[in-house]
Short mmCIF file of C-alpha atoms in Angstrom, two decimals:
data_model
loop_
_atom_site.label_atom_id
_atom_site.label_comp_id
_atom_site.label_asym_id
_atom_site.label_seq_id
_atom_site.Cartn_x
_atom_site.Cartn_y
_atom_site.Cartn_z
CA PRO A 902 4.43 40.99 -16.78
CA ALA A 903 1.05 40.77 -15.90
CA PRO A 904 -0.51 37.99 -13.83
CA GLY A 905 -1.21 34.99 -15.88
CA THR A 906 1.59 35.55 -18.27
CA ALA A 907 3.69 32.58 -19.29
CA TYR A 908 6.81 32.02 -17.54
CA SER A 909 9.81 33.73 -19.10
CA PRO A 910 13.43 33.45 -17.78
CA GLY A 911 14.24 36.89 -19.06
CA PHE A 912 11.68 38.33 -16.41
CA CYS A 913 12.80 36.28 -13.58
CA VAL A 914 15.09 37.65 -10.79
CA PRO A 915 16.99 34.50 -9.47
CA ALA A 916 16.77 33.98 -5.68
CA ALA A 917 19.10 31.82 -3.59
CA HIS A 918 16.22 29.86 -2.21
CA GLU A 919 15.22 28.62 -5.77
CA GLU A 920 18.63 27.05 -6.19
CA GLU A 921 18.31 25.20 -2.76
CA ILE A 922 14.93 23.97 -3.57
CA GLY A 923 16.09 22.70 -7.11
CA VAL A 924 19.02 20.83 -5.17
CA LEU A 925 16.52 19.36 -2.63
CA ILE A 926 14.29 18.05 -5.41
CA GLY A 927 17.24 16.62 -7.18
CA ARG A 928 18.14 14.77 -4.03
CA ARG A 929 14.50 13.57 -3.54
CA GLU A 930 14.44 14.19 0.04
CA SER A 931 10.75 15.11 0.25
CA PRO A 932 7.92 16.21 -1.87
CA ILE A 933 7.72 20.01 -1.99
CA CYS A 934 4.56 21.88 -1.75
CA VAL A 935 4.41 25.66 -2.65
CA TRP A 936 1.48 27.48 -1.04
CA ALA A 937 0.81 31.22 -1.50
CA PRO A 938 -2.29 33.49 -2.47
CA LYS A 939 -3.58 33.51 -5.99
CA ARG A 940 -1.62 35.40 -8.54
CA PHE A 941 1.44 35.49 -6.27
CA GLY A 942 3.87 33.70 -8.79
CA LYS A 943 3.54 30.18 -7.63
CA THR A 944 3.53 28.89 -11.19
CA TRP A 945 6.49 31.05 -12.20
CA PHE A 946 8.41 29.91 -9.02
CA LEU A 947 7.63 26.31 -9.98
CA ASN A 948 8.77 26.63 -13.62
CA ARG A 949 12.03 28.32 -12.42
CA VAL A 950 12.68 25.45 -9.85
CA VAL A 951 12.06 22.72 -12.50
CA GLN A 952 14.41 24.64 -14.86
CA ILE A 953 17.03 24.71 -12.24
CA THR A 954 16.50 21.02 -11.35
CA ALA A 955 16.59 19.88 -15.06
CA ALA A 956 20.03 21.92 -15.22
CA LYS A 957 21.48 20.17 -12.21
CA ALA A 958 20.27 16.72 -13.10
CA PRO A 959 20.93 15.70 -16.77
CA GLY A 960 18.52 13.06 -18.05
CA THR A 961 15.70 14.31 -16.06
CA ARG A 962 12.38 14.52 -18.05
CA VAL A 963 9.53 16.71 -16.66
CA ALA A 964 6.11 15.22 -16.47
CA ARG A 965 4.07 18.30 -15.77
CA VAL A 966 0.43 17.77 -14.84
CA VAL A 967 -1.56 20.98 -14.68
CA LEU A 968 -4.86 20.68 -13.06
CA ASP A 969 -6.77 23.22 -14.99
CA LEU A 970 -10.14 22.18 -13.76
CA GLY A 971 -12.14 25.37 -14.51
CA SER A 972 -14.34 26.91 -11.83
CA SER A 973 -13.70 25.81 -8.41
CA LYS A 974 -17.41 25.97 -7.81
CA ARG A 975 -17.85 22.67 -9.38
CA GLN A 976 -18.23 20.00 -6.93
CA GLN A 977 -16.81 16.99 -8.90
CA ALA A 978 -15.65 18.40 -12.13
CA VAL A 979 -13.88 15.14 -13.22
CA PRO A 980 -14.58 11.63 -12.44
CA ALA A 981 -11.79 9.71 -10.61
CA ALA A 982 -11.24 7.18 -13.36
CA ARG A 983 -10.83 9.77 -16.00
CA PHE A 984 -8.72 12.08 -13.75
CA CYS A 985 -6.27 9.16 -12.89
CA ARG A 986 -6.26 8.12 -16.54
CA ASN A 987 -5.27 11.58 -17.68
CA VAL A 988 -2.61 11.86 -15.10
CA LEU A 989 -1.17 8.49 -16.27
CA GLU A 990 -1.25 9.47 -19.95
CA VAL A 991 0.93 12.46 -19.10
CA LEU A 992 3.38 10.25 -17.31
CA ALA A 993 3.32 7.73 -20.04
CA ARG A 994 4.25 10.44 -22.58
CA ALA A 995 7.05 11.71 -20.37
CA LEU A 996 8.31 7.98 -20.18
CA GLY A 997 8.54 8.15 -23.96
CA ASN A 998 5.59 5.89 -24.75
CA GLY A 999 4.26 6.65 -28.30
CA ASP A 1000 0.79 5.80 -27.50
CA PRO A 1001 0.01 6.96 -23.98
CA ALA A 1002 -3.73 6.56 -24.10
CA GLY A 1003 -3.17 2.91 -25.55
CA ALA A 1004 -0.50 2.00 -22.88
CA VAL A 1005 -2.77 3.24 -20.00
CA ALA A 1006 -5.77 1.35 -21.44
CA ALA A 1007 -3.89 -1.85 -21.84
CA ARG A 1008 -2.98 -1.90 -18.16
CA TRP A 1009 -6.19 -0.39 -16.68
CA ASP A 1010 -8.10 -2.85 -14.41
CA GLU A 1011 -11.73 -2.00 -14.41
CA ASN A 1012 -12.29 -4.00 -11.28
CA ALA A 1013 -9.63 -2.03 -9.22
CA SER A 1014 -10.08 1.61 -7.88
CA PRO A 1015 -8.88 4.41 -10.00
CA VAL A 1016 -6.16 5.19 -7.34
CA ASP A 1017 -5.03 1.58 -7.31
CA ASN A 1018 -4.92 1.79 -11.03
CA LEU A 1019 -2.80 4.99 -10.85
CA ARG A 1020 -0.25 3.04 -8.73
CA ASP A 1021 -0.29 -0.19 -10.69
CA VAL A 1022 -0.29 1.16 -14.23
CA LEU A 1023 2.44 3.68 -13.40
CA GLU A 1024 4.57 0.87 -11.78
CA GLY A 1025 4.09 -1.04 -15.10
CA LEU A 1026 5.16 1.99 -17.12
CA LEU A 1027 8.20 2.40 -15.07
CA ARG A 1028 9.30 -1.19 -15.27
CA GLU A 1029 9.08 -1.09 -18.95
CA ASP A 1030 12.32 0.92 -19.21
CA PRO A 1031 14.04 0.68 -15.87
CA ASP A 1032 17.31 2.28 -17.14
CA GLY A 1033 15.33 5.46 -18.70
CA ASP A 1034 15.59 8.95 -17.75
CA ARG A 1035 14.41 10.13 -14.36
CA ILE A 1036 11.06 11.70 -14.29
CA LEU A 1037 10.06 14.73 -12.36
CA LEU A 1038 6.29 14.89 -11.58
CA VAL A 1039 5.15 18.47 -11.22
CA MET A 1040 1.56 19.33 -10.30
CA ASP A 1041 0.37 22.77 -10.44
CA ASP A 1042 -3.03 23.79 -8.90
CA VAL A 1043 -3.44 20.38 -7.10
CA ASP A 1044 -5.37 22.28 -4.40
CA ARG A 1045 -8.35 22.33 -6.76
CA ILE A 1046 -9.12 18.78 -5.95
CA HIS A 1047 -9.72 19.22 -2.36
CA GLY A 1048 -13.30 18.20 -1.47
CA TRP A 1049 -13.59 15.76 -4.42
CA ASP A 1050 -14.53 12.15 -3.37
CA PHE A 1051 -11.00 10.70 -4.18
CA ALA A 1052 -8.80 13.69 -3.33
CA GLU A 1053 -7.46 12.17 -0.02
CA ASP A 1054 -6.67 8.90 -1.74
CA PHE A 1055 -5.04 10.68 -4.72
CA LEU A 1056 -2.82 12.79 -2.44
CA PHE A 1057 -1.97 9.80 -0.47
CA ALA A 1058 -0.83 7.99 -3.57
CA LEU A 1059 1.39 10.92 -4.41
CA ARG A 1060 2.95 10.50 -1.11
CA LEU A 1061 3.29 6.72 -1.48
CA PHE A 1062 4.93 7.20 -4.91
CA HIS A 1063 7.60 9.40 -3.03
CA GLU A 1064 8.17 6.55 -0.52
CA LEU A 1065 8.30 3.91 -3.21
CA ALA A 1066 10.97 5.95 -4.96
CA ALA A 1067 13.17 5.60 -1.96
CA GLN A 1068 12.67 1.85 -1.51
CA GLU A 1069 11.86 0.11 -4.84
CA PRO A 1070 14.21 -0.02 -7.84
CA ALA A 1071 11.22 0.24 -10.26
CA TRP A 1072 10.21 3.64 -8.69
CA GLU A 1073 13.45 5.11 -8.12
CA ARG A 1074 13.38 7.13 -11.44
CA LEU A 1075 10.32 9.13 -10.26
CA THR A 1076 10.43 12.19 -8.21
CA VAL A 1077 7.23 13.77 -7.02
#
């Protein structure tokens, strides 16, 4: 298939390392970052690993956040608050919330930073249904936020989510 074509298992040649990465994600040992040149198959690879992880961990729902931010020439394509709200709405939907925008708006604190809201709102959503399915947060094209005002804080928050999942019962359902 041509570059940019949607993932299709029929065109995928399985590799042993994909299985190993799928198992690592299932064990939540560490966040995984895939880095390669443009059009090298990272998104296909990511889709394949997500497929493997879901097969090996029944009850896992995937919250996929695709950062399709358009031209990388834009300095600040999306304000931090809107970006964090959008990520939270994807997560709320994956958690089974019927009104993701409403759930996020109800918990959003206008006096807190967007990244603090990201953490606090997500924790509230996770606490709503502590026995629900595991959520696998997959982010594609996350490198596009480098250079944005809040990029460092956002990436730190992702790492924090991983740490919280290992330490706090409310967060153990989340795999980053």
